[in-house]
C-alpha positions as CSV (number, residue, x, y, z in Angstrom):
1,M,35.8,32.5,-15.0
2,A,39.1,32.1,-14.2
3,D,41.8,34.2,-15.7
4,Y,44.3,31.2,-16.7
5,T,47.1,32.7,-18.5
6,A,48.2,33.9,-14.5
7,E,49.2,30.1,-14.4
8,M,51.5,30.6,-17.2
9,P,55.4,31.3,-16.4
10,L,57.1,34.4,-18.7
11,E,60.2,33.2,-18.3
12,R,62.3,31.5,-21.4
13,N,65.7,32.1,-22.6
14,T,66.4,29.9,-25.0
15,F,65.7,32.4,-28.7
16,G,63.0,31.8,-31.0
17,V,60.2,30.7,-28.8
18,R,58.1,32.9,-30.6
19,E,58.6,31.2,-33.7
20,N,58.2,27.5,-33.0
21,L,55.4,28.4,-30.8
22,S,53.9,30.5,-34.4
23,V,54.6,27.2,-36.2
24,E,53.1,24.8,-34.1
25,V,49.8,27.3,-34.1
26,I,50.4,27.5,-37.9
27,K,50.4,23.4,-38.1
28,I,46.9,23.9,-35.9
29,L,45.4,26.0,-38.4
30,S,45.9,24.2,-40.9
31,D,43.5,21.6,-40.2
32,I,40.5,24.2,-39.3
33,D,41.3,26.3,-42.1
34,D,42.4,25.1,-45.5
35,R,43.4,28.5,-46.3
36,L,46.2,28.3,-43.7
37,S,47.9,25.2,-45.8
38,T,49.2,27.7,-48.5
39,T,51.6,29.1,-45.0
40,T,54.6,28.6,-45.1
41,L,55.9,27.3,-42.1
42,A,59.3,29.3,-42.5
43,D,57.9,32.9,-42.1
44,P,56.9,33.8,-38.2
45,N,55.1,36.9,-38.8
46,Q,53.0,35.3,-40.9
47,G,51.5,32.8,-39.2
48,A,50.6,35.6,-36.4
49,A,49.4,37.2,-39.0
50,D,46.9,33.7,-40.0
51,I,46.3,33.6,-36.0
52,E,45.2,36.3,-36.1
53,E,43.2,36.3,-38.9
54,C,41.5,33.2,-37.1
55,L,40.9,34.8,-34.1
56,N,38.8,37.6,-35.7
57,R,36.3,35.0,-36.8
58,V,36.0,33.2,-34.0
59,E,35.2,36.3,-32.5
60,E,32.8,37.7,-34.8
61,K,30.6,34.2,-34.4
62,I,31.2,34.3,-31.0
63,F,30.2,38.1,-30.5
64,M,27.2,38.2,-32.6
65,W,25.9,35.7,-31.1
66,D,26.4,37.3,-27.4
67,S,24.8,40.8,-28.4
68,D,21.7,38.2,-30.1
69,S,18.7,37.5,-27.6
70,S,17.6,35.1,-29.6
71,M,18.5,31.5,-29.2
72,I,21.4,29.4,-31.5
73,W,20.3,25.8,-31.5
74,E,16.5,27.2,-32.1
75,N,17.8,28.6,-35.7
76,D,18.6,26.9,-38.2
77,S,21.2,23.7,-37.0
78,S,23.9,25.2,-39.2
79,E,23.7,28.6,-36.9
80,A,24.7,25.4,-34.3
81,S,27.1,23.5,-36.6
82,E,29.3,27.7,-36.7
83,Y,29.1,27.8,-33.3
84,I,30.5,24.4,-32.8
85,Q,33.2,24.7,-35.0
86,S,34.1,28.3,-33.4
87,I,34.3,27.0,-30.1
88,E,36.8,23.9,-31.6
89,E,38.8,25.7,-33.4
90,L,39.5,27.9,-29.7
91,Q,39.5,24.4,-28.2
92,K,42.7,24.0,-30.7
93,L,44.9,27.2,-30.3
94,I,44.6,26.5,-26.1
95,K,46.3,22.8,-26.4
96,V,49.1,24.1,-29.0
97,F,49.3,27.4,-26.2
98,E,49.4,24.3,-23.2
99,S,51.7,22.4,-24.9
100,F,54.5,25.1,-24.3
101,P,57.0,24.8,-20.9
102,S,56.3,28.8,-20.9
103,I,55.6,32.1,-22.9
104,R,57.8,34.7,-23.2
105,D,56.3,37.7,-25.7
106,G,54.1,40.1,-25.0
107,D,52.0,38.9,-27.7
108,D,51.4,36.0,-27.2
109,I,49.9,37.0,-23.9
110,K,47.6,39.0,-25.7
111,I,46.6,36.4,-27.8
112,L,46.1,33.9,-25.3
113,D,44.2,36.1,-23.1
114,R,41.5,37.0,-26.2
115,V,40.9,33.3,-26.5
116,Y,40.8,32.2,-23.2
117,N,38.2,35.5,-23.1
118,L,36.2,34.0,-25.8
119,L,36.0,30.3,-24.6
120,E,34.5,32.3,-21.2
121,M,32.3,34.1,-23.4
122,A,31.4,31.3,-25.5
123,M,30.7,29.1,-22.5
124,S,28.8,30.9,-20.8
125,R,26.0,31.0,-24.6
126,L,26.3,27.5,-24.3
127,E,25.5,27.1,-20.4
128,E,22.8,29.4,-21.1
129,E,21.4,26.7,-24.4
130,F,22.0,24.4,-22.5
131,G,19.4,25.3,-20.0
132,C,17.1,26.8,-22.4
133,I,16.8,22.6,-24.1
134,L,16.4,21.0,-21.2
135,V,13.6,23.8,-20.6
136,R,11.7,23.9,-23.3
137,N,11.9,20.5,-24.6
138,K,10.5,19.0,-20.9
139,Q,8.0,16.7,-21.9
140,P,4.8,16.6,-20.3
141,W,4.4,14.3,-16.8
142,E,1.1,12.6,-17.3
143,L,-1.5,9.9,-14.9
144,E,-3.3,8.6,-17.4
145,S,-1.4,6.0,-18.2
146,T,-1.3,4.6,-14.4
147,S,-4.6,4.8,-13.5
148,F,-3.3,7.1,-10.3
149,R,-5.7,8.9,-9.7
150,S,-8.7,7.2,-10.0
151,N,-7.4,4.6,-7.7
152,E,-6.5,7.5,-4.8
153,E,-10.3,8.6,-5.7
154,E,-11.5,5.4,-4.2
155,A,-9.5,6.1,-1.2
156,V,-11.0,9.0,-0.8
157,D,-14.1,7.7,0.4
158,E,-13.1,5.0,2.6
159,Q,-13.3,4.5,6.3
160,F,-10.9,2.2,8.7
161,Y,-12.6,1.6,11.8
162,S,-10.6,1.2,14.9
163,F,-10.0,-1.2,17.5
164,N,-11.7,-0.3,19.5
165,S,-14.8,-0.1,17.8
166,F,-15.2,-3.3,16.5
167,E,-17.4,-3.1,13.6
168,G,-16.4,-3.2,9.6
169,D,-14.3,-5.6,7.4
170,P,-10.4,-5.5,7.2
171,S,-10.9,-6.9,3.8
172,E,-12.8,-4.5,2.6
173,V,-10.7,-1.5,3.1
174,S,-7.7,-3.0,2.9
175,G,-5.1,-0.9,0.1
176,V,-5.7,-2.0,-3.4
177,R,-2.3,-3.3,-4.5
178,V,-1.0,-0.9,-7.6
179,S,1.3,-2.8,-10.1
180,I,3.4,-0.4,-12.1
181,D,5.6,-2.4,-14.5
182,G,9.2,-1.2,-14.3
183,Y,9.2,1.4,-17.3
184,M,10.5,4.6,-18.5
185,I,9.9,7.6,-20.3
186,D,11.3,10.3,-22.1
187,L,11.2,13.8,-20.0
188,I,13.6,15.7,-22.6
189,D,12.1,15.7,-26.0
190,P,14.4,13.1,-27.4
191,R,15.4,14.9,-30.5
192,V,16.9,17.4,-29.0
193,V,19.0,14.3,-26.0
194,P,22.2,14.9,-29.1
195,D,22.2,18.5,-28.8
196,L,22.2,18.5,-25.0
197,K,25.3,15.9,-25.0
198,R,27.4,18.1,-28.1
199,I,27.0,21.0,-26.1
200,A,27.7,18.9,-22.6
201,D,31.2,16.9,-24.8
202,L,31.5,21.5,-25.2
203,M,31.8,22.2,-22.5
204,F,33.7,18.9,-20.7
205,N,36.5,18.9,-22.9
206,S,37.1,23.2,-21.8
207,N,37.1,22.6,-18.1
208,Y,34.2,23.7,-17.3
209,D,32.4,20.8,-16.5
210,K,31.1,22.0,-13.4
211,E,29.1,24.4,-14.8
212,C,27.7,22.3,-16.8
213,S,26.7,19.5,-14.2
214,V,25.1,22.2,-11.6
215,A,22.8,23.9,-15.3
216,Y,21.5,20.3,-15.7
217,I,20.8,19.6,-11.7
218,N,19.1,22.5,-10.6
219,I,16.9,22.5,-14.0
220,R,16.4,19.0,-13.5
221,K,15.8,19.6,-9.6
222,D,12.4,22.2,-10.4
223,A,10.9,19.4,-13.1
224,I,11.2,16.5,-11.0
225,E,9.8,18.9,-7.9
226,E,7.2,19.4,-10.5
227,C,6.6,15.4,-10.8
228,L,6.3,15.4,-7.2
229,S,3.5,18.4,-7.9
230,V,1.4,16.5,-10.1
231,L,1.7,13.2,-7.8
232,E,0.6,16.1,-5.2
233,V,3.3,14.5,-2.9
234,E,3.2,17.3,0.4
235,K,6.1,18.8,2.2
236,L,4.8,17.7,5.2
237,S,7.1,17.5,8.6
238,I,7.0,14.9,11.6
239,E,5.0,17.3,13.6
240,E,1.8,17.7,11.0
241,V,2.0,13.9,10.0
242,L,1.6,12.9,14.2
243,R,-1.4,15.1,14.2
244,M,-3.0,13.8,11.0
245,D,-6.9,11.9,12.2
246,W,-6.9,8.8,11.5
247,T,-9.2,9.3,8.3
248,S,-6.5,11.7,6.3
249,L,-3.4,9.4,7.1
250,N,-4.9,6.3,5.5
251,S,-5.8,8.1,2.9
252,K,-1.5,9.9,2.5
253,I,-0.3,6.4,3.4
254,R,-2.0,4.1,0.4
255,R,-1.8,7.8,-1.9
256,W,2.1,7.2,-0.3
257,I,2.5,3.9,-1.6
258,R,1.7,4.4,-5.7
259,V,3.7,7.5,-5.4
260,M,7.0,5.3,-3.4
261,K,5.8,2.7,-7.6
262,V,5.5,5.1,-9.5
263,F,8.1,7.8,-8.5
264,V,11.2,5.2,-7.8
265,R,10.3,2.9,-11.4
266,V,9.1,5.5,-13.8
267,Y,10.2,8.7,-12.8
268,L,13.8,8.3,-11.5
269,S,14.6,5.1,-13.8
270,S,14.1,7.6,-16.3
271,E,15.6,10.6,-15.0
272,R,19.4,8.4,-14.8
273,R,18.4,7.3,-18.1
274,L,18.8,10.9,-19.3
275,S,21.5,11.2,-17.1
276,N,23.3,8.0,-18.7
277,Q,22.1,10.0,-22.0
278,I,23.9,13.1,-21.7
279,F,26.3,12.7,-19.6
280,G,27.3,9.1,-20.1
281,G,31.2,8.4,-21.1
282,F,32.5,11.4,-19.4
283,S,35.4,10.3,-16.6
284,G,35.0,8.8,-13.5
285,S,31.0,8.8,-11.7
286,F,29.6,12.0,-13.2
287,S,26.4,10.2,-14.8
288,Q,26.0,9.0,-11.3
289,S,26.9,12.2,-9.6
290,C,24.9,14.6,-11.5
291,F,21.5,12.4,-10.8
292,V,22.3,11.1,-7.3
293,E,21.9,15.4,-7.0
294,T,18.9,15.6,-8.6
295,S,17.0,13.4,-6.6
296,K,18.4,12.8,-3.7
297,G,16.7,15.3,-2.2
298,A,13.1,14.4,-3.7
299,I,13.2,10.5,-2.9
300,L,14.4,11.3,0.8
301,Q,11.2,13.8,1.1
302,V,8.9,10.9,-0.3
303,L,10.9,9.1,2.8
304,N,10.7,11.3,5.7
305,F,7.1,10.8,5.2
306,G,7.2,7.2,5.9
307,Q,10.2,7.9,8.6
308,A,6.9,10.1,10.3
309,I,4.8,7.2,9.6
310,V,6.6,5.2,12.1
311,I,7.8,6.9,14.9
312,S,4.0,7.4,15.5
313,P,2.0,5.7,18.1
314,Q,0.6,2.5,16.3
315,S,-2.9,1.1,16.3
316,T,-4.0,-2.8,15.1
317,E,-5.8,-0.6,12.7
318,R,-2.5,0.4,11.1
319,L,-1.0,-3.2,11.0
320,S,-2.4,-3.4,7.5
321,R,-0.9,-0.1,6.1
322,M,2.2,-0.8,8.0
323,L,2.7,-4.2,5.7
324,D,1.9,-2.4,2.6
325,M,4.7,0.1,3.0
326,Y,6.7,-2.8,4.3
327,E,6.5,-4.7,0.7
328,V,6.5,-1.9,-1.4
329,L,9.5,-0.3,-0.5
330,A,11.0,-4.4,0.3
331,D,9.7,-4.9,-3.5
332,L,11.5,-1.4,-4.6
333,L,14.8,-1.7,-2.9
334,P,17.0,-3.8,-6.2
335,D,15.6,-0.3,-7.5
336,I,16.4,1.7,-5.6
337,E,20.4,0.2,-4.8
338,S,20.5,-0.1,-8.2
339,L,20.1,3.9,-8.6
340,F,22.1,4.9,-5.7
341,P,24.9,3.0,-5.7
342,E,27.1,2.6,-2.5
343,V,29.5,5.3,-3.5
344,E,29.4,8.5,-1.2
345,L,26.6,10.5,-2.9
346,G,23.9,7.6,-2.5
347,S,24.8,5.7,-0.1
348,S,22.8,8.2,2.2
349,V,19.8,7.2,0.8
350,R,20.3,3.4,0.2
351,T,21.0,3.7,4.3
352,E,16.9,5.3,5.1
353,C,15.6,2.9,2.7
354,H,16.9,0.8,4.7
355,E,16.3,1.8,8.0
356,L,13.0,2.4,6.9
357,L,12.2,-1.1,5.6
358,R,13.5,-1.9,9.3
359,R,11.4,0.5,11.3
360,L,8.4,-0.8,9.4
361,G,9.5,-5.0,9.9
362,E,9.5,-3.6,13.8
363,C,6.5,-1.6,13.3
364,V,4.7,-4.6,12.7
365,R,5.7,-7.4,15.0
366,G,4.4,-4.3,18.0
367,T,1.5,-3.8,16.2
368,F,0.6,-7.4,15.4
369,L,1.8,-8.3,19.3
370,E,-0.8,-5.3,20.6
371,F,-2.9,-7.1,18.6
372,K,-3.1,-10.3,20.6
373,M,-3.1,-8.7,23.4
374,R,-5.5,-6.6,22.5
375,I,-7.8,-9.5,22.2
376,K,-7.1,-10.9,25.4
377,T,-7.6,-8.1,27.5
378,E,-11.2,-6.4,25.7
379,S,-13.2,-6.5,28.6
380,S,-16.7,-5.1,27.0
381,T,-19.5,-6.5,30.0
382,T,-22.6,-5.8,28.0
383,P,-23.5,-9.0,25.8
384,I,-24.9,-9.1,22.9
385,A,-28.8,-8.4,23.1
386,N,-29.4,-11.5,20.5
387,G,-26.9,-13.4,20.7
388,G,-26.2,-12.8,17.5
389,Y,-22.0,-12.2,16.1
390,H,-19.9,-9.9,18.1
391,P,-18.5,-7.5,16.6
392,L,-15.3,-9.0,18.6
393,T,-15.7,-11.5,16.0
394,R,-16.1,-10.3,13.3
395,Y,-13.7,-7.8,14.0
396,V,-11.1,-10.3,14.4
397,M,-11.5,-13.0,11.8
398,N,-11.3,-10.5,9.4
399,Y,-8.7,-9.0,9.9
400,I,-6.8,-12.9,10.6
401,K,-8.0,-13.6,6.7
402,L,-6.6,-10.3,5.3
403,L,-3.2,-11.6,6.8
404,A,-3.3,-14.4,5.2
405,S,-4.3,-13.6,1.9
406,A,-2.7,-10.5,1.3
407,Y,-0.1,-10.3,3.4
408,R,1.2,-14.2,4.3
409,D,4.8,-14.2,3.0
410,T,5.6,-11.3,4.6
411,M,4.3,-11.9,8.7
412,D,5.4,-14.7,7.7
413,L,8.9,-13.6,7.2
414,L,8.7,-10.6,9.7
415,L,7.4,-13.5,12.9
416,S,10.1,-15.7,11.7
417,D,12.6,-14.5,14.6
418,Q,9.8,-14.4,17.0
419,T,10.1,-18.0,19.4
420,F,6.8,-19.6,19.6
421,P,6.9,-21.8,22.5
422,T,4.2,-24.8,20.4
423,I,5.8,-25.0,17.7
424,T,5.6,-28.8,16.2
425,E,7.8,-30.9,14.2
426,E,4.7,-30.6,11.5
427,E,6.0,-28.5,8.3
428,V,3.8,-25.5,9.3
429,P,4.4,-21.0,8.0
430,L,5.2,-19.5,11.4
431,V,2.4,-17.3,10.4
432,A,-0.1,-19.7,10.8
433,H,0.9,-20.5,14.9
434,H,0.5,-16.5,15.6
435,L,-3.2,-16.9,13.9
436,R,-4.2,-20.1,16.0
437,E,-3.1,-18.7,19.1
438,V,-5.6,-15.5,17.7
439,T,-8.3,-17.8,17.8
440,L,-7.3,-19.4,20.6
441,I,-7.8,-15.7,22.9
442,L,-10.1,-14.9,20.3
443,E,-12.4,-17.8,22.2
444,T,-11.3,-17.7,25.7
445,N,-12.3,-13.9,25.7
446,L,-15.7,-15.4,24.2
447,E,-15.8,-18.0,26.7
448,A,-15.9,-14.9,29.1
449,K,-18.2,-12.9,27.4
450,A,-20.9,-15.7,27.1
451,S,-21.0,-16.2,30.8
452,F,-22.7,-12.4,31.0
453,Y,-26.0,-13.9,29.6
454,K,-28.3,-15.2,32.4
455,E,-29.8,-18.1,29.9
456,T,-27.7,-20.9,29.6
457,S,-29.4,-21.5,26.0
458,L,-28.8,-17.9,24.4
459,R,-24.9,-18.4,26.0
460,H,-24.9,-21.9,23.9
461,L,-26.5,-20.2,21.1
462,F,-23.6,-16.8,20.8
463,M,-21.1,-19.0,20.9
464,L,-22.7,-22.0,18.6
465,N,-23.1,-18.4,16.3
466,N,-19.3,-17.2,16.6
467,I,-17.7,-20.8,16.4
468,H,-19.7,-21.2,12.8
469,Y,-18.6,-17.3,12.1
470,M,-15.0,-18.5,12.6
471,I,-15.3,-21.9,10.8
472,Q,-17.0,-20.7,7.8
473,K,-14.7,-17.6,7.9
474,V,-11.4,-20.9,7.4
475,K,-13.1,-22.4,4.6
476,D,-14.0,-19.4,2.4
477,S,-10.0,-18.1,2.6
478,D,-6.5,-18.8,2.6
479,L,-6.6,-19.4,6.3
480,Q,-7.6,-22.5,5.3
481,P,-4.1,-24.3,5.0
482,L,-2.7,-22.3,7.6
483,L,-4.9,-23.6,10.3
484,G,-5.3,-26.6,8.0
485,E,-8.1,-29.2,8.7
486,D,-7.6,-30.0,12.2
487,W,-8.5,-26.7,13.5
488,I,-11.4,-27.2,11.4
489,R,-13.1,-30.4,12.4
490,A,-12.1,-29.2,15.9
491,H,-14.2,-26.5,16.0
492,Q,-16.8,-28.3,14.2
493,R,-16.8,-31.1,17.1
494,K,-17.1,-27.3,19.3
495,F,-20.6,-26.2,17.0
496,R,-21.9,-29.4,17.4
497,Q,-22.4,-29.4,20.8
498,H,-22.9,-26.0,21.7
499,A,-25.5,-26.6,18.8
500,M,-27.0,-29.5,21.3
501,D,-26.0,-27.6,24.5
502,Y,-29.1,-25.2,23.3
503,E,-31.9,-27.7,22.2
504,R,-31.0,-29.2,25.6
505,S,-31.1,-26.1,27.8
506,S,-34.6,-24.5,26.0
507,W,-36.9,-27.4,25.0
508,P,-36.6,-30.0,28.3
509,L,-39.5,-28.0,30.2
510,I,-41.8,-27.6,27.6
511,L,-41.5,-31.0,26.1
512,S,-41.6,-33.1,29.5
513,Y,-45.0,-31.8,29.4
514,L,-45.4,-34.0,26.1
515,K,-44.7,-37.8,28.2
516,D,-46.5,-40.3,29.1
517,E,-45.7,-40.3,32.8
518,G,-48.3,-39.3,35.2
519,V,-50.9,-38.5,32.6
520,C,-52.9,-42.0,33.9
521,Y,-54.4,-41.8,37.8
522,H,-51.9,-43.9,40.1
523,G,-53.0,-47.2,38.9
524,S,-55.2,-47.0,36.0
525,N,-55.0,-46.7,32.0
526,L,-56.8,-43.9,31.9
527,P,-56.0,-40.6,31.9
528,S,-56.5,-38.0,33.9
529,K,-58.2,-35.1,32.4
530,T,-57.7,-32.8,34.9
531,I,-53.7,-33.6,34.4
532,L,-54.2,-33.6,30.7
533,K,-56.0,-30.2,31.4
534,E,-52.3,-29.1,33.2
535,R,-50.4,-30.2,31.1
536,F,-51.8,-28.9,27.6
537,R,-52.0,-25.5,29.2
538,C,-48.8,-26.2,30.7
539,F,-47.2,-26.6,27.2
540,N,-49.3,-23.7,25.7
541,L,-47.3,-21.7,27.9
542,A,-44.3,-22.3,27.9
543,F,-44.3,-22.7,23.9
544,E,-45.4,-19.0,23.8
545,E,-42.6,-17.6,26.4
546,I,-40.2,-19.7,24.7
547,Y,-42.1,-18.2,21.3
548,K,-41.6,-14.7,22.8
549,V,-38.1,-14.7,24.2
550,Q,-36.0,-17.0,21.1
551,T,-38.0,-15.4,17.9
552,A,-35.8,-11.7,19.4
553,W,-33.2,-14.2,19.7
554,L,-30.9,-13.7,16.1
555,I,-28.8,-16.8,13.7
556,P,-27.4,-14.4,11.7
557,D,-26.4,-17.4,9.3
558,P,-29.5,-18.5,6.6
559,Q,-28.7,-22.6,6.7
560,L,-27.7,-22.6,10.2
561,R,-31.1,-20.8,11.4
562,E,-32.5,-23.1,9.0
563,D,-31.2,-26.3,10.2
564,L,-31.9,-25.3,13.9
565,R,-35.5,-25.0,13.1
566,I,-35.7,-28.6,11.6
567,S,-33.9,-29.7,14.4
568,I,-36.1,-28.7,17.6
569,S,-39.4,-29.2,14.8
570,M,-38.3,-32.4,14.6
571,R,-38.5,-33.2,18.4
572,V,-41.0,-30.6,19.6
573,V,-44.0,-31.4,17.0
574,Q,-43.3,-34.9,16.8
575,A,-43.8,-34.7,20.6
576,Y,-46.2,-32.9,20.1
577,W,-48.4,-34.5,17.4
578,T,-48.0,-38.1,19.4
579,F,-49.2,-36.7,22.8
580,M,-52.1,-35.3,21.2
581,G,-52.6,-38.3,19.2
582,R,-52.7,-40.5,22.6
583,Y,-54.8,-38.0,24.5
584,S,-56.8,-35.0,22.9
585,S,-60.2,-37.8,22.3
586,Y,-60.1,-37.6,26.1
587,L,-61.1,-34.4,26.0
588,N,-64.6,-34.9,24.5
589,S,-66.3,-31.5,25.1
590,A,-65.5,-29.1,22.3
591,R,-65.3,-26.3,24.9
592,D,-61.8,-27.8,26.8
593,R,-60.6,-28.9,23.2
594,E,-60.8,-25.4,21.7
595,K,-59.1,-23.9,25.4
596,Y,-56.6,-25.9,25.6
597,I,-55.6,-27.6,22.3
598,K,-54.1,-24.7,20.5
599,F,-51.8,-25.7,17.4
600,G,-53.7,-26.9,14.7
601,E,-51.7,-29.3,12.0
602,E,-49.2,-27.1,10.8
603,D,-49.5,-24.4,13.3
604,L,-47.2,-25.7,15.7
605,G,-44.5,-25.9,12.5
606,N,-45.3,-22.5,10.8
607,Y,-44.5,-20.9,14.8
608,L,-40.6,-23.1,14.4
609,L,-39.8,-20.8,11.4
610,D,-39.9,-17.7,13.2
611,L,-37.3,-18.2,15.7
612,F,-33.9,-16.6,14.9
613,E,-35.0,-13.3,13.5
614,G,-33.9,-11.5,15.6
615,V,-37.4,-9.4,16.5
616,S,-39.5,-10.2,19.2
617,R,-43.4,-10.9,18.3
618,S,-46.0,-12.1,20.3
619,L,-48.0,-15.4,19.8
620,H,-51.4,-15.3,18.0
621,Y,-53.0,-17.9,18.2
622,P,-54.7,-19.3,15.4
623,R,-59.0,-19.6,15.0
624,Q,-59.8,-23.0,16.3
625,R,-60.3,-26.1,12.9
626,R,-61.6,-28.8,14.5
627,I,-59.0,-31.8,15.1
628,E,-59.7,-35.3,13.7
629,V,-58.4,-38.1,15.6
C-alpha cells in the first residue's frame, strides 16, 4: 500500500494547528459516535482522547477479523455491518485530516499513520472478502435449456461430401440453424450482489478501485474460461485448424456457430449486466472497462477460430459453412458493438469482428465463383452406364437449391458488387442471374458428357433424365421464384424434345418391320409369305435386342418412367396388332404361326413394362397361344 503520510507537508508556523485540527476531528467524531456529542470543543486534550478511543475501537474490530480465517460475510449480517461502519469511521477521519494543508505535530502524524495502516489492512480484507463472495456464489452454467449438446451430437455423425465425389445432397447436411433468443442469466447468486456492490463502493471511495477491479477481472476471467470449457471451445492454433480434415473441421464450425450465439447473447450479455450491477454508478467508464478486460480475451479466442477458417484453403463443400458463419456473425454484430462500444479497450473486438465478417464475405464470393468454374471444367469422360442422373446434376441442383432456400438474401447481398453482364430491366434478385448461369453451365457440361454415349437414343435418354431432374428440383423449391416460369417453360420444351428424339432414334427400325410397304408381291395385292416371315422374324429379333438393352437403362423418376412406357406402347403395340391383324392369317400353318408370331395379346405390352428399370433382362417367350384373327 502507498505511504500516504509521506505526501503531507510537516511545516506550519501558525500557532494552534493542533487545536484547530482536534476541533475538526471532534466534529466528525460527533457524527460517528454519540459519546462524542458531549465533548467540549475548547478542550484539545479531551478531543485527542476521543480520537484515541475511536481509533482503538476501530483497530480492535479490524485486528479481530484480520486474525480470523473465516469470512465476515459468511457470518451474521451484523458483523459485516459493524465492519463496514468501522471503515466508514476511518474514511471520515481521513477526510478531516486531508482537509488541512499541513500537519506539524508528531502526534498528529502518528494518528494519521495509524488511520492509513488500518485502512490498508481493511482494504486488503475487503479485497479478500470480495473475491471470496464472487467465487463461492457463482451460479452453475448449464446448457440443457438451449438444446446445445443434442444438436452437436447430430452434427458429429454428419458427412458432407466433396465436390469431386459428386455424391450426397448438400441440403440434407446443411447446418442446423440454432436460434438463441437474447436473454440473460444470473452468473452470481443475486442475493449477494448488493454485498459486492457495497464492498466495491467502500474500496472505490477509499481509492482502492484498482485493487477491486483487478480482483474482479481475474476471478471473472476464470469464470469465462469455465464457460468456454463447458461449451467445449478448444484453444486451437491456426496451424492446428489448417491441418484438420474436413469432417472434423465441419463439426467444429457447426459448434462455433452455436457457441457464438450462446456466448454473445447469453453469457457476455449476462457478464456485462453483472459488471454494471457491481460497478455501475462509478465515475467514467469503470464498469465498461472491467467488462472489456474480463471478456476481451475470450471473445478474441472464439473469433480467432473464424480467422483460421478464412485463411485455410477454400473448397466448394465449405460454402454452406462459410455462409452460416457469415450470417451468425452479421446477426450478432449489433450485440457485439453494444457490448464493446468504440472506446480504447473495446475497439479491438469490434475491429476483429468487422474484419472477420469482411473476409468471410470474400470467402463466400470466391468459393461461389470457384463453384461455377468447377462445374464448367469438370471433365469426367466415363458416361453413366444406364443413362440416369449424373452425380454432377444431383450435386449442383441440390447445392443451388440449398443456396436459394437457406441463403438467398445473404447471397444476394454478397454478390451485389459482382458485375453480371446479362442483367436486364427485370426486377430479379442478382443471385437469380448467378443461379441461372449455374444451370446453363451445368447443361453445357451435360451435353458434352452425353456425346460420350455411342447410342444416340441413350444420349437423349440421359439428357431427358437430367433435365427432368433439374425441372423438378426447381419446381419443388425456392429456386422457382428465382429462376422464374420462363426458365421452367424453356426446360420443359427441351425435355419434350429429348423425349421425342429418344423415341425417334430407338423405335423407327422396329416399327419399319410392321409397315405395309413391300409386303405384297409386285403388282399384286396378296402378301408374300416369305416377306411376312422375314418381317416377323426381324421384328422379334429387334424387339429382343431392344428389350435386353433398354431394360438396363434407367429412368429413376417413376412417373416419367411410366409416361414414357405408355408413349412407347401406344406406338409399338398398336402397330404390332394392326400388322398382325392384317397378315397373320397368311401364315396358315400352325408351325409357321408358332415360329414367327412370338407375342400373344398382352405379352408385348407386359414386356414394355420392364423397360428402364436399370437391370438388364433377357427375353423369355411365353408358351404360345393360338392367335384368333
